[in-house]
Coordinates of C-alpha atoms in Angstrom, one line a residue:
P822 CA 23.0 -7.0 36.4
A823 CA 19.7 -7.1 38.2
L824 CA 16.9 -9.1 36.7
P825 CA 13.8 -6.9 36.7
H826 CA 10.5 -8.7 36.6
F827 CA 12.3 -12.0 36.3
S828 CA 9.5 -13.8 38.2
D829 CA 7.0 -12.4 35.7
F830 CA 9.1 -13.7 32.8
T831 CA 9.5 -17.2 34.2
E832 CA 5.7 -17.3 35.0
M833 CA 4.8 -16.2 31.5
M834 CA 7.1 -18.7 29.9
R835 CA 5.7 -21.5 32.0
A836 CA 2.1 -20.4 31.2
L837 CA 2.9 -20.2 27.5
G838 CA 4.1 -23.8 27.7
Y839 CA 7.9 -23.5 27.4
P840 CA 9.2 -27.1 27.6
R841 CA 12.1 -26.4 30.1
L842 CA 12.4 -24.5 33.4
I843 CA 14.2 -21.2 33.5
S844 CA 16.0 -20.2 36.7
L845 CA 17.7 -17.1 38.0
E846 CA 21.1 -18.6 37.6
N847 CA 20.7 -18.9 33.8
F848 CA 21.2 -15.2 33.3
H849 CA 23.9 -14.3 35.9
T850 CA 26.4 -14.7 33.0
P851 CA 25.8 -14.2 29.3
N852 CA 24.0 -17.2 28.0
F853 CA 23.4 -16.7 24.3
M854 CA 22.3 -20.2 23.5
L855 CA 19.4 -20.0 26.0
V856 CA 18.4 -16.5 24.7
S857 CA 18.5 -17.7 21.1
E858 CA 16.5 -20.8 22.0
V859 CA 13.8 -18.7 23.8
L860 CA 13.7 -16.2 20.9
L861 CA 13.3 -18.9 18.3
W862 CA 10.6 -20.6 20.4
L863 CA 8.7 -17.4 20.8
V864 CA 8.9 -16.7 17.1
K865 CA 7.5 -20.2 16.3
R866 CA 4.7 -19.6 18.9
Y867 CA 3.9 -16.3 17.2
E868 CA 4.0 -17.7 13.6
P869 CA 4.7 -21.5 13.2
Q870 CA 5.5 -21.0 9.5
S871 CA 8.4 -18.6 10.1
D872 CA 11.7 -19.4 8.4
I873 CA 14.2 -17.8 10.7
P874 CA 17.4 -19.9 10.8
G875 CA 18.5 -21.2 14.3
D876 CA 22.2 -21.4 13.5
V877 CA 24.2 -19.4 16.1
E878 CA 27.6 -21.1 16.1
T879 CA 29.6 -18.1 14.8
E880 CA 29.5 -14.5 15.7
Q881 CA 28.2 -13.5 12.3
D882 CA 25.4 -16.1 12.6
R883 CA 24.4 -14.7 16.0
V884 CA 24.3 -11.1 14.7
F885 CA 22.2 -12.3 11.7
F886 CA 19.9 -14.2 14.0
I887 CA 19.3 -11.3 16.4
K888 CA 18.6 -8.9 13.4
A889 CA 16.2 -11.4 11.8
V890 CA 14.2 -11.8 15.0
A891 CA 14.1 -8.1 15.7
Q892 CA 12.9 -7.4 12.1
F893 CA 10.3 -10.2 12.4
M894 CA 8.9 -8.8 15.6
A895 CA 8.9 -5.2 14.3
T896 CA 7.0 -6.1 11.1
K897 CA 4.7 -8.8 12.3
A898 CA 3.9 -7.8 15.9
H899 CA 5.0 -4.1 15.9
I900 CA 7.4 -4.9 18.9
K901 CA 10.7 -2.9 18.9
L902 CA 13.5 -4.9 20.4
N903 CA 16.9 -3.6 21.5
T904 CA 19.4 -5.8 19.5
K905 CA 22.4 -4.8 21.7
K906 CA 20.7 -6.0 24.9
L907 CA 19.5 -9.2 23.3
Y908 CA 23.1 -9.9 22.1
Q909 CA 24.4 -9.4 25.6
A910 CA 22.3 -12.4 26.6
D911 CA 22.2 -11.5 30.3
G912 CA 19.8 -9.8 32.6
H913 CA 19.3 -6.9 30.2
A914 CA 18.0 -9.4 27.6
V915 CA 15.1 -10.4 29.9
K916 CA 13.6 -6.9 29.5
E917 CA 13.5 -7.4 25.7
L918 CA 12.2 -10.9 26.1
L919 CA 9.4 -9.6 28.3
K920 CA 8.2 -7.4 25.5
V921 CA 7.4 -10.5 23.4
T922 CA 6.2 -12.8 26.2
S923 CA 3.8 -10.2 27.6
V924 CA 2.1 -9.8 24.2
L925 CA 1.7 -13.6 23.8
Y926 CA 0.6 -14.0 27.4
G927 CA -2.0 -11.2 27.0
A928 CA -3.2 -12.9 23.8
M929 CA -3.6 -16.1 25.7
N930 CA -5.5 -14.5 28.5
T931 CA -8.0 -13.1 26.0
Q932 CA -9.0 -16.8 25.4
G933 CA -9.6 -17.3 29.1
G934 CA -13.3 -17.9 28.6
E935 CA -12.6 -20.8 26.3
C936 CA -9.9 -22.5 28.5
A937 CA -11.3 -21.7 31.9
H938 CA -12.9 -25.2 32.2
L939 CA -9.5 -26.9 31.6
P940 CA -7.4 -28.1 34.5
E941 CA -4.4 -26.2 35.6
E942 CA -1.9 -28.7 34.1
D943 CA -3.8 -28.5 30.7
S944 CA -3.9 -24.7 30.7
T945 CA -0.1 -24.6 30.5
K946 CA -0.4 -26.6 27.2
F947 CA -2.8 -24.1 25.7
K948 CA -2.1 -23.6 22.0
F949 CA -3.0 -20.5 20.1
D950 CA -2.1 -18.9 16.8
L951 CA -1.6 -15.1 17.2
G952 CA -1.1 -14.8 13.5
S953 CA -4.7 -15.8 12.9
K954 CA -5.7 -13.0 15.4
I955 CA -3.8 -10.5 13.3
A956 CA -5.6 -11.7 10.2
D957 CA -8.9 -11.4 12.0
L958 CA -8.0 -7.9 13.0
K959 CA -7.2 -6.9 9.4
A960 CA -10.5 -8.5 8.2
A961 CA -12.4 -6.6 10.9
R962 CA -10.8 -3.3 9.9
Q963 CA -11.7 -4.0 6.2
L964 CA -15.3 -4.8 7.1
A965 CA -15.5 -1.7 9.3
S966 CA -14.4 0.5 6.3
E967 CA -16.9 -1.3 4.0
I968 CA -19.7 -0.8 6.6
T969 CA -18.9 2.9 6.7
S970 CA -19.0 3.3 2.9
K971 CA -22.2 1.2 2.6
G972 CA -23.7 3.3 5.4
A973 CA -22.9 6.6 3.5
V974 CA -24.5 5.2 0.3
L975 CA -27.5 4.0 2.2
Y976 CA -27.9 7.4 3.8
D977 CA -27.9 9.1 0.4
L978 CA -30.5 6.6 -1.0
L979 CA -32.7 7.2 2.0
G980 CA -32.6 10.9 1.4
K981 CA -34.0 10.3 -2.1
E982 CA -36.7 8.0 -0.8
V983 CA -39.3 10.8 -0.4
E984 CA -39.2 11.6 -4.1
L985 CA -38.9 8.0 -5.2
R986 CA -41.9 7.0 -3.0
E987 CA -44.2 9.4 -4.8
A988 CA -42.9 8.3 -8.2
R989 CA -43.3 4.6 -7.2
T990 CA -46.8 5.1 -5.9
E991 CA -47.8 7.0 -9.0
S992 CA -46.4 4.3 -11.2
L993 CA -48.1 1.5 -9.3
G994 CA -51.4 3.4 -9.3
R995 CA -51.4 3.7 -13.1
P996 CA -53.2 0.9 -15.0
L997 CA -50.8 -1.3 -16.9
E998 CA -51.1 -0.8 -20.7
I999 CA -49.7 -3.6 -22.9
N1000 CA -48.9 -1.3 -25.8
E1001 CA -46.9 1.1 -23.6
A1002 CA -45.1 -1.8 -21.9
E1003 CA -44.3 -3.3 -25.3
K1004 CA -43.0 0.0 -26.5
V1005 CA -40.7 0.4 -23.4
M1006 CA -39.4 -3.1 -23.8
K1007 CA -38.6 -2.5 -27.5
I1008 CA -36.7 0.7 -26.5
A1009 CA -34.8 -1.3 -23.9
I1010 CA -34.0 -4.1 -26.3
N1011 CA -32.8 -1.6 -28.9
S1012 CA -30.6 0.1 -26.3
V1013 CA -29.1 -3.3 -25.4
L1014 CA -28.5 -4.1 -29.1
E1015 CA -26.8 -0.8 -29.6
E1016 CA -24.5 -1.5 -26.7
V1017 CA -23.7 -4.9 -28.1
Q1018 CA -22.9 -3.4 -31.5
K1019 CA -20.7 -0.8 -29.9
T1020 CA -18.8 -3.6 -28.0
K1021 CA -18.4 -5.6 -31.3
D1022 CA -17.1 -2.5 -33.0
M1023 CA -14.6 -1.9 -30.2
L1024 CA -13.5 -5.6 -30.5
N1025 CA -13.0 -5.2 -34.2
N1026 CA -11.0 -2.0 -33.7
V1027 CA -8.8 -3.8 -31.1
A1028 CA -8.2 -6.6 -33.6
L1029 CA -7.3 -4.0 -36.3
D1030 CA -5.0 -2.2 -34.0
E1031 CA -3.3 -5.4 -33.0
A1032 CA -2.7 -6.3 -36.7
N1033 CA -1.3 -2.8 -37.3
L1034 CA 1.0 -3.1 -34.3
E1035 CA 2.2 -6.5 -35.5
A1036 CA 3.0 -5.1 -38.9
K1037 CA 5.0 -2.3 -37.4
I1038 CA 6.8 -4.7 -35.1
E1039 CA 7.7 -6.9 -38.1
K1040 CA 8.9 -3.8 -40.0
R1041 CA 11.1 -2.7 -37.1
K1042 CA 12.6 -6.2 -36.9
L1043 CA 13.5 -6.1 -40.6
E1044 CA 15.1 -2.7 -40.2
L1045 CA 17.0 -3.9 -37.2
E1046 CA 18.3 -6.9 -39.1
R1047 CA 19.4 -4.7 -42.0
S1048 CA 21.2 -2.3 -39.6
Q1049 CA 23.0 -5.2 -37.8
K1050 CA 24.1 -6.6 -41.2
R1051 CA 25.4 -3.2 -42.3
L1052 CA 27.2 -2.8 -39.0
Q1053 CA 28.9 -6.2 -39.4
T1054 CA 29.9 -5.2 -42.9
L1055 CA 31.4 -1.9 -41.8
Q1056 CA 33.3 -3.7 -39.0
S1057 CA 34.7 -6.3 -41.4
V1058 CA 35.8 -3.8 -44.2
R1059 CA 39.2 -2.2 -43.8
P1060 CA 39.0 1.6 -44.2
A1061 CA 40.8 3.1 -47.3
F1062 CA 44.3 4.4 -46.9
M1063 CA 44.7 2.4 -43.7
D1064 CA 48.1 0.9 -44.9
E1065 CA 49.5 4.4 -45.6
Y1066 CA 48.2 5.7 -42.3
E1067 CA 50.0 2.9 -40.4
K1068 CA 53.2 3.6 -42.2
I1069 CA 53.0 7.3 -41.5
E1070 CA 52.2 6.6 -37.9
E1071 CA 55.3 4.4 -37.6
Q1072 CA 57.4 7.1 -39.2
L1073 CA 55.9 9.6 -36.7
Q1074 CA 57.0 7.4 -33.8
K1075 CA 60.5 7.3 -35.2
Q1076 CA 60.6 11.0 -35.7
Y1077 CA 59.3 11.6 -32.2
S1078 CA 62.0 9.4 -30.8
T1079 CA 64.6 11.4 -32.7
Y1080 CA 63.1 14.6 -31.6
L1081 CA 63.2 13.6 -28.0
E1082 CA 66.9 12.6 -28.3
K1083 CA 67.9 15.9 -29.9
F1084 CA 65.9 17.8 -27.4
R1085 CA 67.7 16.2 -24.5
N1086 CA 71.1 16.8 -26.2
L1087 CA 70.2 20.4 -26.9
T1088 CA 69.2 20.9 -23.3
Y1089 CA 72.4 19.3 -22.1
M1090 CA 74.5 21.5 -24.4
E1091 CA 72.7 24.6 -23.2
Q1092 CA 73.4 23.7 -19.6
L1093 CA 77.1 23.1 -20.4
L1094 CA 77.2 26.5 -22.1
D1095 CA 75.6 28.2 -19.2
D1096 CA 78.1 26.5 -16.8
H1097 CA 81.0 27.6 -19.1
R1098 CA 79.9 31.2 -19.2
R1099 CA 79.4 31.3 -15.5
T1100 CA 82.9 30.0 -15.0
E1101 CA 84.4 32.6 -17.3
Q1102 CA 82.5 35.3 -15.5
E1103 CA 83.8 34.2 -12.2
M1104 CA 87.4 34.0 -13.5
F1105 CA 87.0 37.5 -15.0
E1106 CA 85.7 38.9 -11.7

C-alpha cells in the first residue's frame, strides 16, 4: 500500500529524537516488531511512567499490546487509533502513528522559544514531558473556574458597597464609648461561650449514642450466639419417629417395586388378550 505523508512521519520521528532511522522499505511488508517498538517509544515519550508491557512474541500478546496502547492514547491524549490498521503493521499503520507523532511534534514546537538557541543537532535531542502539560492544563482550568466564582462573589459584594460605605462612615464618625464597646464584647464572649457549650453537649450526645450502639451490638452478638447454638442443637438431635419413618419408606420402596412388576404383567396380559380376541374375530369373519 501507499505510504501517505511518510516523509512527514520520518521527519517528525527524527525531530522527536527516535534513536534509529526509519526508511520507506521498512513498511513495504508487515513489520509488527518495528510498529510495536515505535508505539512503545511514543508511549514512553508521552508518559515515562507508563507500564504497558512490550512482549509481542505471540499473537495474543500482540493483540493485548495494540489494545493497551489504543486505550492509553484514548484516555491520556484523547487520540483514537484504529487497532486493525496498527495490527497490519504496514503502510496503513503509518496513518495511525502520525496521529500520535503529530501531537508530540506539535507539543515540542510550542517550546520553540526555549530551544531556538540550541544547535540543530541538540534540538533533535530535545526532551519534554507532555504529561506535565496536561497537568498544567487541568490546573489552569481549575483556576479559571475559581476565578469565575470569585469574580461573581466580588461582584455581589461590590453591589452592597454603597450601603456598607454609609454604615462604615457612620460607625467611624461616632465617638468610641468604652462602656458600649465593653458591652458588645461581653455579648460576643457570651455568644462564643454558648457555641462552645453547644459543641460540648453535641460531643456528649455523640459519646452517649456510641455507648448505646455498642450495647445494642453486644446484645445482637449474644442473640446470634444463642441462635447458632440452638441451630447446632437442632441439627445434632434426631427427629422423633425417624426410625419408623425409615422403615415405612423402605416398605414403600418394596411395595412400589411390586406394583411396577404387577402393572407390567397386567399390561402384557391385556395385550395378549386383545391379540387373542382379534385372532378369533378374524377367524370368525
